[in-house]
Tab-separated table of C-alpha atoms in Angstrom:
chain	number	residue	atom	x	y	z
Q	1	MET	CA	100.985	83.274	-36.573
Q	2	VAL	CA	103.103	80.182	-36.808
Q	3	GLY	CA	101.194	79.045	-33.483
Q	4	HIS	CA	97.423	79.903	-34.796
Q	5	ARG	CA	98.432	77.857	-38.094
Q	6	PHE	CA	99.487	75.065	-36.133
Q	7	CYS	CA	96.294	74.704	-33.907
Q	8	LEU	CA	94.309	75.157	-36.997
Q	9	SER	CA	95.903	72.245	-38.861
Q	10	LEU	CA	95.814	70.130	-36.032
Q	11	PHE	CA	92.176	70.823	-35.244
Q	12	PHE	CA	91.328	69.490	-38.665
Q	13	LEU	CA	93.651	66.709	-39.229
Q	14	LEU	CA	91.836	65.347	-35.775
Q	15	ALA	CA	88.633	65.852	-37.667
Q	16	LEU	CA	90.155	63.551	-40.347
Q	17	ALA	CA	90.906	60.960	-38.095
Q	18	VAL	CA	88.005	61.295	-35.796
Q	19	THR	CA	86.332	58.434	-37.952
Q	20	ALA	CA	88.393	55.443	-36.840
Q	21	PHE	CA	86.752	55.870	-33.188
Q	22	SER	CA	83.120	55.949	-34.064
Q	23	THR	CA	80.578	53.609	-32.568
Q	24	LEU	CA	79.513	50.509	-34.586
Q	25	GLU	CA	77.799	48.596	-31.857
Q	26	PHE	CA	74.594	50.518	-30.173
Q	27	SER	CA	71.196	51.063	-29.453
Q	28	ARG	CA	68.362	53.215	-28.692
Q	29	ASP	CA	68.939	52.871	-24.922
Q	30	ASP	CA	72.674	54.021	-25.408
Q	31	PHE	CA	71.252	57.591	-26.147
Q	32	PRO	CA	69.557	59.941	-23.059
Q	33	PRO	CA	66.018	58.622	-22.227
Q	34	GLU	CA	64.919	62.037	-22.813
Q	35	PHE	CA	66.440	61.989	-26.525
Q	36	ILE	CA	63.851	62.766	-29.198
Q	37	PHE	CA	63.608	60.589	-32.775
Q	38	GLY	CA	61.367	61.635	-35.406
Q	39	SER	CA	61.310	62.093	-39.180
Q	40	GLY	CA	59.968	65.407	-40.773
Q	41	THR	CA	58.116	66.825	-43.842
Q	42	SER	CA	57.416	70.208	-44.781
Q	43	ALA	CA	54.040	71.983	-46.185
Q	44	TYR	CA	54.661	72.373	-49.426
Q	45	GLN	CA	56.413	69.420	-50.293
Q	46	VAL	CA	53.789	67.010	-48.750
Q	47	GLU	CA	50.531	68.567	-48.192
Q	48	GLY	CA	49.238	68.764	-51.318
Q	49	ALA	CA	45.642	70.677	-51.956
Q	50	ALA	CA	47.274	74.159	-53.106
Q	51	PHE	CA	44.436	75.331	-53.924
Q	52	GLN	CA	41.493	73.953	-51.990
Q	53	ASP	CA	39.961	75.505	-48.757
Q	54	GLY	CA	41.137	78.927	-49.106
Q	55	ARG	CA	44.909	78.291	-49.420
Q	56	THR	CA	46.822	80.827	-52.219
Q	57	PRO	CA	49.829	80.600	-53.770
Q	58	SER	CA	53.300	80.591	-52.147
Q	59	ILE	CA	56.552	81.518	-53.458
Q	60	TRP	CA	57.210	78.058	-54.207
Q	61	ASP	CA	53.952	77.710	-55.995
Q	62	THR	CA	55.201	80.187	-58.319
Q	63	PHE	CA	58.711	78.875	-58.470
Q	64	THR	CA	57.568	75.328	-59.398
Q	65	HIS	CA	54.855	76.316	-61.638
Q	66	ALA	CA	57.243	78.318	-63.465
Q	67	GLY	CA	58.874	74.924	-64.890
Q	68	HIS	CA	61.370	74.389	-61.987
Q	69	ALA	CA	61.753	71.347	-59.686
Q	70	HIS	CA	62.056	69.497	-63.436
Q	71	GLY	CA	58.524	70.160	-63.929
Q	72	ALA	CA	56.914	69.009	-60.727
Q	73	THR	CA	54.798	70.554	-58.312
Q	74	GLY	CA	53.487	70.499	-55.300
Q	75	ASP	CA	49.235	70.764	-56.091
Q	76	ILE	CA	49.105	67.223	-55.075
Q	77	ALA	CA	52.306	66.181	-53.207
Q	78	CYS	CA	51.684	63.270	-50.926
Q	79	ASP	CA	48.223	64.763	-50.381
Q	80	GLU	CA	48.616	64.588	-46.798
Q	81	TYR	CA	46.412	67.250	-46.648
Q	82	HIS	CA	43.738	64.447	-47.056
Q	83	LYS	CA	45.964	61.465	-45.743
Q	84	TYR	CA	47.205	62.953	-42.563
Q	85	LYS	CA	45.370	60.268	-40.327
Q	86	GLU	CA	47.226	57.438	-42.481
Q	87	ASP	CA	50.445	59.072	-42.112
Q	88	VAL	CA	50.053	59.199	-38.249
Q	89	ARG	CA	49.136	55.388	-38.080
Q	90	LEU	CA	52.461	54.834	-40.357
Q	91	MET	CA	54.208	57.251	-37.745
Q	92	VAL	CA	53.050	55.256	-34.781
Q	93	GLU	CA	53.696	51.529	-36.547
Q	94	THR	CA	57.306	53.059	-37.045
Q	95	GLY	CA	57.593	54.319	-33.395
Q	96	LEU	CA	58.507	57.873	-33.893
Q	97	ASP	CA	58.751	60.309	-30.958
Q	98	ALA	CA	58.432	63.049	-32.498
Q	99	TYR	CA	57.119	64.849	-36.254
Q	100	ARG	CA	58.582	67.649	-37.508
Q	101	PHE	CA	56.192	69.750	-40.147
Q	102	SER	CA	55.727	73.086	-41.171
Q	103	ILE	CA	52.689	75.056	-41.701
Q	104	SER	CA	51.871	76.835	-44.835
Q	105	TRP	CA	51.370	80.744	-44.070
Q	106	SER	CA	49.211	80.741	-46.976
Q	107	ARG	CA	46.662	78.256	-46.271
Q	108	LEU	CA	46.208	79.718	-42.648
Q	109	ILE	CA	46.636	83.560	-43.643
Q	110	PRO	CA	46.146	83.207	-47.298
Q	111	TYR	CA	46.999	86.736	-48.007
Q	112	GLY	CA	50.147	86.821	-45.630
Q	113	ARG	CA	47.909	89.170	-43.433
Q	114	GLY	CA	44.124	89.721	-42.274
Q	115	PRO	CA	41.938	87.054	-41.658
Q	116	VAL	CA	42.402	83.480	-40.724
Q	117	ASN	CA	41.401	81.106	-42.895
Q	118	PRO	CA	38.772	78.364	-40.899
Q	119	LYS	CA	39.532	75.433	-42.837
Q	120	GLY	CA	43.391	75.788	-42.638
Q	121	LEU	CA	43.155	76.605	-39.011
Q	122	SER	CA	40.913	73.314	-38.673
Q	123	TYR	CA	43.723	71.331	-40.845
Q	124	TYR	CA	46.600	71.905	-38.637
Q	125	ASN	CA	44.227	71.169	-35.419
Q	126	ASN	CA	43.193	67.847	-36.848
Q	127	LEU	CA	46.559	67.203	-37.649
Q	128	ILE	CA	48.551	68.161	-34.001
Q	129	ASN	CA	45.188	66.771	-32.333
Q	130	GLU	CA	45.848	63.568	-34.112
Q	131	LEU	CA	49.843	63.431	-33.676
Q	132	ILE	CA	49.052	64.060	-29.416
Q	133	SER	CA	46.395	61.560	-29.570
Q	134	HIS	CA	49.069	59.014	-30.326
Q	135	GLY	CA	51.754	60.406	-28.294
Q	136	ILE	CA	53.825	61.853	-30.689
Q	137	GLN	CA	55.470	65.345	-30.236
Q	138	PRO	CA	54.978	68.397	-32.933
Q	139	HIS	CA	58.089	70.386	-34.021
Q	140	VAL	CA	56.319	72.575	-36.112
Q	141	THR	CA	58.517	75.539	-38.517
Q	142	LEU	CA	56.774	78.465	-39.051
Q	143	CYS	CA	58.065	79.335	-42.551
Q	144	HIS	CA	60.046	76.561	-44.847
Q	145	SER	CA	60.590	78.876	-47.724
Q	146	ASP	CA	56.805	78.956	-48.636
Q	147	LEU	CA	56.352	82.880	-47.914
Q	148	PRO	CA	53.015	83.717	-49.407
Q	149	GLN	CA	53.178	85.217	-52.919
Q	150	ALA	CA	50.952	87.896	-52.120
Q	151	LEU	CA	53.654	89.501	-49.401
Q	152	GLU	CA	56.345	88.865	-52.375
Q	153	ASP	CA	54.463	91.004	-54.891
Q	154	GLU	CA	53.280	93.854	-52.677
Q	155	TYR	CA	56.501	94.470	-50.982
Q	156	GLY	CA	59.352	91.991	-52.105
Q	157	GLY	CA	58.998	89.878	-49.227
Q	158	TRP	CA	61.933	89.156	-46.895
Q	159	LEU	CA	64.039	92.216	-48.755
Q	160	SER	CA	61.488	94.346	-46.658
Q	161	ARG	CA	60.975	95.552	-43.306
Q	162	LYS	CA	57.133	95.329	-43.292
Q	163	ILE	CA	57.927	91.463	-43.028
Q	164	LEU	CA	59.091	91.980	-39.370
Q	165	LYS	CA	55.322	93.047	-38.359
Q	166	ASP	CA	53.625	90.352	-41.071
Q	167	PHE	CA	55.495	87.388	-39.629
Q	168	THR	CA	55.351	88.480	-36.202
Q	169	VAL	CA	51.595	88.492	-36.074
Q	170	TYR	CA	51.598	85.276	-38.445
Q	171	ALA	CA	53.486	83.871	-35.349
Q	172	ASP	CA	51.177	85.169	-32.433
Q	173	VAL	CA	48.413	83.119	-34.434
Q	174	CYS	CA	50.357	80.193	-34.292
Q	175	PHE	CA	50.779	80.413	-30.708
Q	176	ARG	CA	47.602	81.170	-29.788
Q	177	GLU	CA	45.917	78.882	-31.844
Q	178	PHE	CA	48.291	75.681	-31.230
Q	179	GLY	CA	50.845	76.453	-28.645
Q	180	ASP	CA	48.577	74.679	-25.713
Q	181	ARG	CA	49.847	71.632	-27.988
Q	182	VAL	CA	53.136	72.655	-29.741
Q	183	LEU	CA	56.212	72.768	-27.604
Q	184	TYR	CA	58.579	73.034	-29.975
Q	185	TRP	CA	58.911	76.148	-32.673
Q	186	THR	CA	61.348	76.838	-35.195
Q	187	THR	CA	60.650	80.156	-37.157
Q	188	VAL	CA	62.333	79.640	-40.427
Q	189	ASN	CA	64.073	76.656	-41.835
Q	190	GLU	CA	67.585	76.689	-43.744
Q	191	GLY	CA	67.780	80.748	-43.378
Q	192	ASN	CA	71.293	80.315	-44.951
Q	193	THR	CA	70.556	78.525	-48.188
Q	194	PHE	CA	67.339	79.954	-48.427
Q	195	VAL	CA	68.847	83.324	-48.867
Q	196	SER	CA	71.837	82.317	-50.903
Q	197	GLY	CA	69.854	80.090	-53.497
Q	198	GLY	CA	66.941	82.578	-53.639
Q	199	TYR	CA	68.812	85.877	-54.069
Q	200	ASP	CA	72.225	85.201	-55.037
Q	201	VAL	CA	72.239	82.564	-57.774
Q	202	GLY	CA	68.549	82.548	-58.307
Q	203	ILE	CA	68.298	78.556	-58.199
Q	204	THR	CA	65.273	78.426	-55.437
Q	205	PRO	CA	62.653	80.715	-55.077
Q	206	PRO	CA	61.935	83.728	-54.838
Q	207	GLN	CA	64.604	83.076	-57.469
Q	208	ARG	CA	66.133	86.845	-57.900
Q	209	CYS	CA	69.756	87.408	-59.157
Q	210	SER	CA	71.764	89.444	-61.545
Q	211	THR	CA	74.349	88.713	-64.161
Q	212	PRO	CA	76.984	87.467	-64.032
Q	213	PHE	CA	76.017	85.219	-60.895
Q	214	GLY	CA	72.690	83.684	-62.586
Q	215	ASN	CA	69.984	84.102	-64.981
Q	216	CYS	CA	66.795	85.970	-63.242
Q	217	THR	CA	64.226	88.558	-64.366
Q	218	GLU	CA	65.238	90.728	-61.285
Q	219	GLY	CA	67.277	90.820	-58.290
Q	220	ASN	CA	70.672	91.917	-57.138
Q	221	SER	CA	73.357	89.266	-56.086
Q	222	SER	CA	75.406	91.667	-54.133
Q	223	SER	CA	73.209	93.017	-51.804
Q	224	GLU	CA	69.838	90.995	-51.386
Q	225	PRO	CA	71.208	87.731	-49.986
Q	226	TYR	CA	72.624	90.245	-47.393
Q	227	ILE	CA	69.815	92.346	-46.708
Q	228	ALA	CA	67.164	89.024	-46.919
Q	229	ALA	CA	69.299	87.523	-44.280
Q	230	HIS	CA	69.374	90.559	-41.878
Q	231	HIS	CA	65.439	90.676	-42.128
Q	232	ILE	CA	64.985	86.865	-41.480
Q	233	LEU	CA	67.215	87.334	-38.104
Q	234	LEU	CA	65.232	90.367	-36.844
Q	235	ALA	CA	61.964	88.616	-37.661
Q	236	HIS	CA	63.054	85.672	-35.882
Q	237	ALA	CA	64.310	87.773	-33.220
Q	238	SER	CA	61.059	89.573	-33.239
Q	239	VAL	CA	58.900	86.462	-32.909
Q	240	VAL	CA	60.958	84.757	-29.892
Q	241	LYS	CA	60.286	88.158	-28.037
Q	242	LEU	CA	56.906	87.970	-28.401
Q	243	TYR	CA	57.056	84.159	-27.416
Q	244	TRP	CA	59.018	84.559	-24.435
Q	245	LYS	CA	57.373	87.473	-23.487
Q	246	LYS	CA	53.398	86.467	-23.920
Q	247	TYR	CA	53.483	82.671	-24.218
Q	248	GLN	CA	56.339	80.736	-23.296
Q	249	ASN	CA	55.361	81.158	-19.084
Q	250	LYS	CA	51.729	79.818	-19.996
Q	251	GLN	CA	52.535	77.369	-22.671
Q	252	HIS	CA	56.383	75.924	-21.607
Q	253	GLY	CA	57.393	75.507	-25.088
Q	254	PHE	CA	60.694	76.450	-26.841
Q	255	ILE	CA	61.643	77.968	-29.969
Q	256	GLY	CA	64.464	78.300	-32.312
Q	257	ILE	CA	65.784	78.649	-35.925
Q	258	ASN	CA	67.488	76.442	-38.062
Q	259	VAL	CA	70.282	76.387	-40.732
Q	260	PHE	CA	71.717	74.025	-43.339
Q	261	ALA	CA	75.247	72.939	-41.795
Q	262	MET	CA	77.705	71.354	-43.727
Q	263	TRP	CA	81.290	70.644	-42.299
Q	264	PHE	CA	84.146	71.877	-44.110
Q	265	VAL	CA	88.007	70.615	-44.574
Q	266	PRO	CA	90.490	71.740	-45.987
Q	267	LEU	CA	91.901	69.953	-49.199
Q	268	THR	CA	95.292	70.570	-48.250
Q	269	ASN	CA	97.047	71.193	-45.073
Q	270	THR	CA	98.150	74.661	-46.489
Q	271	THR	CA	97.790	77.818	-44.721
Q	272	GLU	CA	95.495	79.165	-47.446
Q	273	ASP	CA	93.315	76.003	-47.592
Q	274	ILE	CA	93.204	76.197	-43.713
Q	275	ILE	CA	92.336	79.894	-43.719
Q	276	ALA	CA	89.614	79.614	-46.382
Q	277	THR	CA	88.043	76.750	-44.333
Q	278	GLN	CA	87.489	78.836	-41.666
Q	279	ARG	CA	86.279	81.862	-43.785
Q	280	ALA	CA	83.652	79.230	-45.503
Q	281	GLN	CA	82.725	78.355	-41.768
Q	282	ASP	CA	82.062	82.198	-40.754
Q	283	PHE	CA	80.047	82.580	-43.968
Q	284	TYR	CA	77.869	79.633	-43.828
Q	285	LEU	CA	77.470	79.389	-39.837
Q	286	GLY	CA	78.586	82.550	-38.634
Q	287	TRP	CA	76.254	84.625	-40.618
Q	288	ILE	CA	73.547	83.132	-38.912
Q	289	PHE	CA	75.012	81.865	-35.678
Q	290	GLY	CA	77.540	84.648	-35.246
Q	291	ALA	CA	74.453	87.183	-35.053
Q	292	LEU	CA	72.405	84.682	-32.643
Q	293	VAL	CA	75.715	83.994	-30.407
Q	294	PHE	CA	77.522	87.099	-30.254
Q	295	GLY	CA	74.826	89.855	-31.460
Q	296	ASP	CA	77.024	90.729	-34.774
Q	297	TYR	CA	77.876	89.053	-37.814
Q	298	PRO	CA	81.544	87.599	-38.052
Q	299	GLU	CA	84.440	90.221	-38.960
Q	300	ILE	CA	85.538	88.795	-42.198
Q	301	VAL	CA	81.696	88.555	-43.170
Q	302	LYS	CA	81.416	92.414	-42.652
Q	303	LYS	CA	84.847	92.911	-44.071
Q	304	ARG	CA	84.270	91.002	-47.379
Q	305	ALA	CA	80.579	92.580	-47.766
Q	306	GLY	CA	81.131	95.790	-46.599
Q	307	THR	CA	78.222	98.237	-47.192
Q	308	ARG	CA	76.578	95.306	-49.161
Q	309	ILE	CA	75.663	93.809	-45.558
Q	310	PRO	CA	73.499	95.920	-43.386
Q	311	ALA	CA	74.731	96.749	-39.625
Q	312	PHE	CA	72.503	96.187	-36.674
Q	313	THR	CA	71.884	99.095	-34.563
Q	314	ILE	CA	72.686	98.718	-30.943
Q	315	GLN	CA	68.884	97.715	-29.701
Q	316	GLU	CA	68.905	95.200	-33.027
Q	317	SER	CA	72.085	93.602	-31.667
Q	318	LYS	CA	70.392	93.230	-28.264
Q	319	GLN	CA	67.598	91.591	-29.462
Q	320	VAL	CA	68.927	88.995	-31.685
Q	321	LYS	CA	72.112	88.170	-29.223
Q	322	GLY	CA	70.886	85.030	-27.710
Q	323	SER	CA	67.424	84.915	-29.203
Q	324	PHE	CA	67.029	80.997	-29.133
Q	325	ASP	CA	65.916	78.002	-26.936
Q	326	PHE	CA	67.829	75.431	-29.464
Q	327	ILE	CA	69.627	75.606	-32.795
Q	328	GLY	CA	67.965	73.009	-35.466
Q	329	ILE	CA	70.680	72.291	-37.656
Q	330	ASN	CA	70.236	70.065	-41.105
Q	331	HIS	CA	73.211	68.168	-42.100
Q	332	TYR	CA	74.068	65.669	-44.935
Q	333	PHE	CA	77.341	65.567	-46.151
Q	334	THR	CA	81.219	67.017	-45.843
Q	335	THR	CA	83.510	69.078	-48.041
Q	336	TYR	CA	86.833	69.968	-49.024
Q	337	ILE	CA	87.528	73.539	-49.074
Q	338	LYS	CA	90.014	75.091	-51.682
Q	339	ASN	CA	90.848	78.360	-51.726
Q	340	ASN	CA	89.894	80.459	-54.470
Q	341	ARG	CA	92.320	83.099	-55.245
Q	342	GLU	CA	90.833	84.566	-58.779
Q	343	MET	CA	87.193	85.059	-56.618
Q	344	LEU	CA	89.125	86.595	-54.053
Q	345	LYS	CA	90.194	89.330	-56.658
Q	346	MET	CA	87.277	89.871	-58.125
Q	347	ASP	CA	85.778	93.450	-58.434
Q	348	GLN	CA	82.408	92.627	-58.445
Q	349	ARG	CA	81.240	90.239	-56.128
Q	350	ASP	CA	78.196	88.014	-54.713
Q	351	PHE	CA	77.803	85.940	-51.728
Q	352	SER	CA	79.658	83.007	-53.040
Q	353	ALA	CA	82.613	85.490	-54.249
Q	354	ASP	CA	82.643	86.842	-50.835
Q	355	VAL	CA	83.580	83.542	-49.693
Q	356	ALA	CA	85.591	82.487	-52.263
Q	357	VAL	CA	86.093	78.634	-52.056
Q	358	ASP	CA	85.910	76.029	-54.315
Q	359	MET	CA	84.088	72.855	-52.810
Q	360	ILE	CA	84.983	69.724	-53.469
Q	361	PRO	CA	83.215	66.266	-52.514
Q	362	ILE	CA	84.676	63.583	-50.645
Q	363	GLN	CA	83.940	60.255	-52.050
Q	364	ASP	CA	83.436	57.030	-50.772
Q	365	ASP	CA	82.170	53.979	-51.729
Q	366	SER	CA	78.840	55.220	-52.253
Q	367	PRO	CA	77.228	55.508	-55.626
Q	368	PRO	CA	77.942	58.857	-57.440
Q	369	ASP	CA	73.801	59.720	-56.541
Q	370	GLN	CA	73.972	59.171	-52.986
Q	371	PHE	CA	75.850	61.067	-50.485
Q	372	SER	CA	78.980	59.685	-48.793
Q	373	VAL	CA	78.934	57.977	-45.153
Q	374	LEU	CA	81.082	60.269	-42.979
Q	375	PRO	CA	79.325	60.584	-39.860
Q	376	TRP	CA	82.979	61.999	-38.149
Q	377	GLY	CA	81.680	65.429	-40.326
Q	378	LEU	CA	78.741	65.734	-38.215
Q	379	GLN	CA	80.694	65.073	-35.126
Q	380	GLN	CA	83.318	67.483	-35.741
Q	381	LEU	CA	80.568	70.188	-36.756
Q	382	LEU	CA	78.883	69.305	-33.279
Q	383	GLU	CA	82.279	69.677	-31.750
Q	384	TYR	CA	82.660	73.331	-33.727
Q	385	PHE	CA	79.211	74.364	-31.711
Q	386	LYS	CA	80.844	73.476	-28.524
Q	387	ARG	CA	83.911	75.042	-29.063
Q	388	VAL	CA	82.708	78.458	-30.818
Q	389	TYR	CA	79.130	78.874	-30.016
Q	390	GLY	CA	78.851	77.450	-26.499
Q	391	ASN	CA	77.304	73.902	-26.974
Q	392	PRO	CA	73.954	75.096	-27.298
Q	393	PRO	CA	70.848	72.743	-27.295
Q	394	ILE	CA	70.440	71.416	-30.734
Q	395	TYR	CA	68.398	69.405	-32.574
Q	396	ILE	CA	69.122	67.935	-35.647
Q	397	HIS	CA	66.451	68.566	-37.980
Q	398	GLU	CA	67.346	66.871	-41.416
Q	399	ASN	CA	70.034	63.928	-42.054
Q	400	GLY	CA	69.239	61.674	-44.798
Q	401	GLN	CA	70.275	59.961	-47.901
Q	402	ARG	CA	69.158	60.971	-51.253
Q	403	THR	CA	68.334	58.012	-53.827
Q	404	GLN	CA	67.345	57.724	-57.152
Q	405	ARG	CA	63.309	57.880	-56.873
Q	406	ASN	CA	61.671	54.203	-57.884
Q	407	SER	CA	64.604	52.643	-57.529
Q	408	THR	CA	64.393	50.079	-54.915
Q	409	LEU	CA	62.663	49.663	-51.640
Q	410	ASN	CA	65.556	47.689	-50.787
Q	411	ASP	CA	67.423	50.983	-49.866
Q	412	THR	CA	70.794	49.634	-48.383
Q	413	GLY	CA	72.389	52.228	-48.955
Q	414	ARG	CA	69.992	54.794	-47.233
Q	415	VAL	CA	70.000	52.283	-44.155
Q	416	LYS	CA	74.248	52.295	-44.341
Q	417	TYR	CA	74.084	56.149	-44.178
Q	418	LEU	CA	71.316	56.014	-41.169
Q	419	GLN	CA	73.424	53.303	-39.059
Q	420	GLY	CA	76.479	55.250	-39.308
Q	421	TYR	CA	75.303	58.912	-38.606
Q	422	ILE	CA	73.274	57.631	-35.729
Q	423	GLY	CA	76.317	55.683	-34.426
Q	424	GLY	CA	78.304	59.273	-34.984
Q	425	LEU	CA	75.552	61.064	-33.092
Q	426	LEU	CA	75.568	58.886	-29.974
Q	427	ASP	CA	79.575	59.532	-29.861
Q	428	ALA	CA	79.226	63.049	-29.957
Q	429	VAL	CA	76.483	62.962	-27.690
Q	430	ARG	CA	78.724	61.011	-25.282
Q	431	ASN	CA	81.483	63.513	-25.890
Q	432	GLY	CA	79.362	66.160	-24.317
Q	433	SER	CA	77.552	67.673	-27.464
Q	434	ASN	CA	74.437	69.224	-26.610
Q	435	VAL	CA	72.134	67.575	-28.793
Q	436	LYS	CA	68.562	66.957	-27.993
Q	437	GLY	CA	66.841	64.973	-30.908
Q	438	TYR	CA	67.310	63.583	-34.488
Q	439	PHE	CA	65.115	64.031	-37.218
Q	440	ILE	CA	65.152	62.005	-40.207
Q	441	TRP	CA	64.710	63.528	-43.709
Q	442	SER	CA	61.980	62.611	-44.652
Q	443	PHE	CA	59.366	60.464	-43.713
Q	444	LEU	CA	57.639	60.366	-46.995
Q	445	ASP	CA	58.834	60.512	-50.789
Q	446	VAL	CA	58.097	64.286	-50.855
Q	447	LEU	CA	58.625	66.651	-53.643
Q	448	GLU	CA	62.163	68.023	-53.547
Q	449	LEU	CA	62.830	71.933	-54.111
Q	450	LEU	CA	65.593	71.244	-56.833
Q	451	ASP	CA	64.764	67.957	-58.772
Q	452	GLY	CA	60.805	67.374	-58.058
Q	453	TYR	CA	60.423	63.769	-57.568
Q	454	GLU	CA	63.339	62.521	-59.430
Q	455	SER	CA	65.511	61.659	-56.133
Q	456	SER	CA	63.826	60.463	-52.749
Q	457	TYR	CA	64.949	61.178	-48.980
Q	458	GLY	CA	62.095	58.744	-47.630
Q	459	LEU	CA	61.279	56.000	-45.227
Q	460	TYR	CA	58.456	55.610	-47.310
Q	461	TYR	CA	57.655	55.521	-51.188
Q	462	VAL	CA	54.558	57.153	-52.646
Q	463	ASP	CA	53.231	55.390	-55.212
Q	464	LEU	CA	52.239	58.198	-57.450
Q	465	ASP	CA	50.932	56.024	-60.233
Q	466	ASP	CA	47.808	55.136	-57.757
Q	467	PRO	CA	44.849	56.987	-57.223
Q	468	ASP	CA	45.355	56.591	-53.752
Q	469	LEU	CA	48.933	57.644	-53.338
Q	470	LYS	CA	49.703	54.390	-51.363
Q	471	ARG	CA	52.637	54.463	-49.232
Q	472	TYR	CA	54.869	51.365	-49.066
Q	473	PRO	CA	57.935	50.974	-46.292
Q	474	LYS	CA	61.144	50.662	-47.550
Q	475	LEU	CA	63.916	48.706	-45.914
Q	476	SER	CA	64.917	51.796	-44.328
Q	477	ALA	CA	61.823	52.236	-42.647
Q	478	HIS	CA	61.877	48.547	-41.269
Q	479	TRP	CA	65.770	49.467	-40.140
Q	480	TYR	CA	64.513	52.888	-38.558
Q	481	SER	CA	61.790	50.961	-36.491
Q	482	GLY	CA	63.693	48.159	-35.410
Q	483	PHE	CA	65.898	50.494	-33.826
Q	484	LEU	CA	63.399	52.750	-32.383
Q	485	LYS	CA	61.850	49.924	-30.618
Q	486	GLY	CA	65.377	48.788	-29.341
Q	487	ARG	CA	66.979	46.213	-31.695
Q	488	ASN	CA	70.774	46.343	-31.092
Q	489	ILE	CA	73.169	47.579	-34.150
Q	490	THR	CA	76.153	45.761	-34.801
Q	491	PRO	CA	78.803	46.094	-37.395
Q	492	ASP	CA	77.602	43.309	-39.411
Q	493	GLY	CA	75.187	45.970	-40.485
Q	494	PRO	CA	71.338	45.061	-41.701
Q	495	ILE	CA	70.045	41.548	-43.076
Q	496	GLU	CA	69.225	42.395	-47.205
Q	497	ILE	CA	65.947	41.396	-47.664
Q	498	GLN	CA	63.855	41.575	-51.065
Q	499	MET	CA	61.475	43.923	-49.904
Q	500	ASN	CA	57.246	43.936	-51.007
Q	501	LYS	CA	54.611	46.281	-51.264
Q	502	THR	CA	53.768	45.653	-47.965
Q	503	PRO	CA	52.948	47.855	-44.755
Q	504	LEU	CA	55.339	47.889	-42.065
Q	505	SER	CA	53.195	46.060	-39.263
Q	506	ASP	CA	52.929	43.132	-41.963
Q	507	ALA	CA	56.438	42.973	-42.847
């Protein structure tokens, strides 16, 4: 036991020390030639046209129209539904290899099942063709938190096993219609945070929870997060099985799943905090990846959740185990973990109480509304995937800096963040991490789930007061474009320039 604690302590001390060895000077040519750089959005956050051409509401529409997301909605958003050609032109000017986006299930199949909507089909064909014709790879997510409201109303969405069939049929349509041009498929975005936010504390769609864990009209925080995640895993495995059996040999593509992945560091070197940190890893990562890699949930998760977490049958375990060609990771920050003894003692428990930790932000000199620049956290996260999960192929699907919207086009904080994390990623790749690509979140200033249009992550500012929703490049767009086009990145960082509202090609 002493040796085990010593190894854990040493591992986390190394995690804290690795920042001293981060790459400071690098260029795109330092990455493998086949490494992909891109940026991304998702359907509800960027498309708009929410009630046009046959699209029906998703659970995200219902959530925002109930007054959440600070009163903002995606009814218009960035109107990429009508402006996709302009946006693809900006992607070309920026120098992206790939664009990650999602398909709106309720635009393609309006009621979740049944006939395909011809206008929805036409839109995604047009977008994909526009990307391909300009040399940009489409990376497509099938469900980005926007389950059709019709399925939520009919049988409770992800809480019912009926979702397995409907999601598989929907995926079949996407593979059949788009798979000749789309080679990279992600089934579900951030399944772990989707269920914890939507079914535990109720702060995201479909806004289900129970007291004392949240304030919702219906739900059960103790069991529903585990049930929904279980069905997400089974539905994912069903879709992967379909793709591998019916499409992969003809289309030669790849399929995976995505999770939100923080890196955790013990607040102190005490045994309690070290064990609590591993418990957090098991719940936030092992909950999904333990099942995918080993065919079952981590022992601590099963022990803490007890009968509240469904068990895999032998056949389900075999189908879930290994059901991916790659793993998608959304990583933004690293946080301290402190053991919470009181939560461990609670009789009534939800997911958070099962984890029983306090998360304490790690501060650097970044403004309080921005994420700290801690690229060593990403490096250690990738080392963890090497050590625990066998170093699977990984795409960094989201990584980016939050700022207040409309603050400035001269977003030096975002540039500092991107420079640090891309340099740290290069160190991880050089150290053997099997990372295949990196996508900045987000390409445009989109509707954000929790705070609407009050924060931004975009490389491009979208003027919501302009009837044409004109796009303007920020300093970060210029920086990323320069990096993608071969500029050497030095320790001195970017030169601060006063940005005017000019197109990227004219700046």
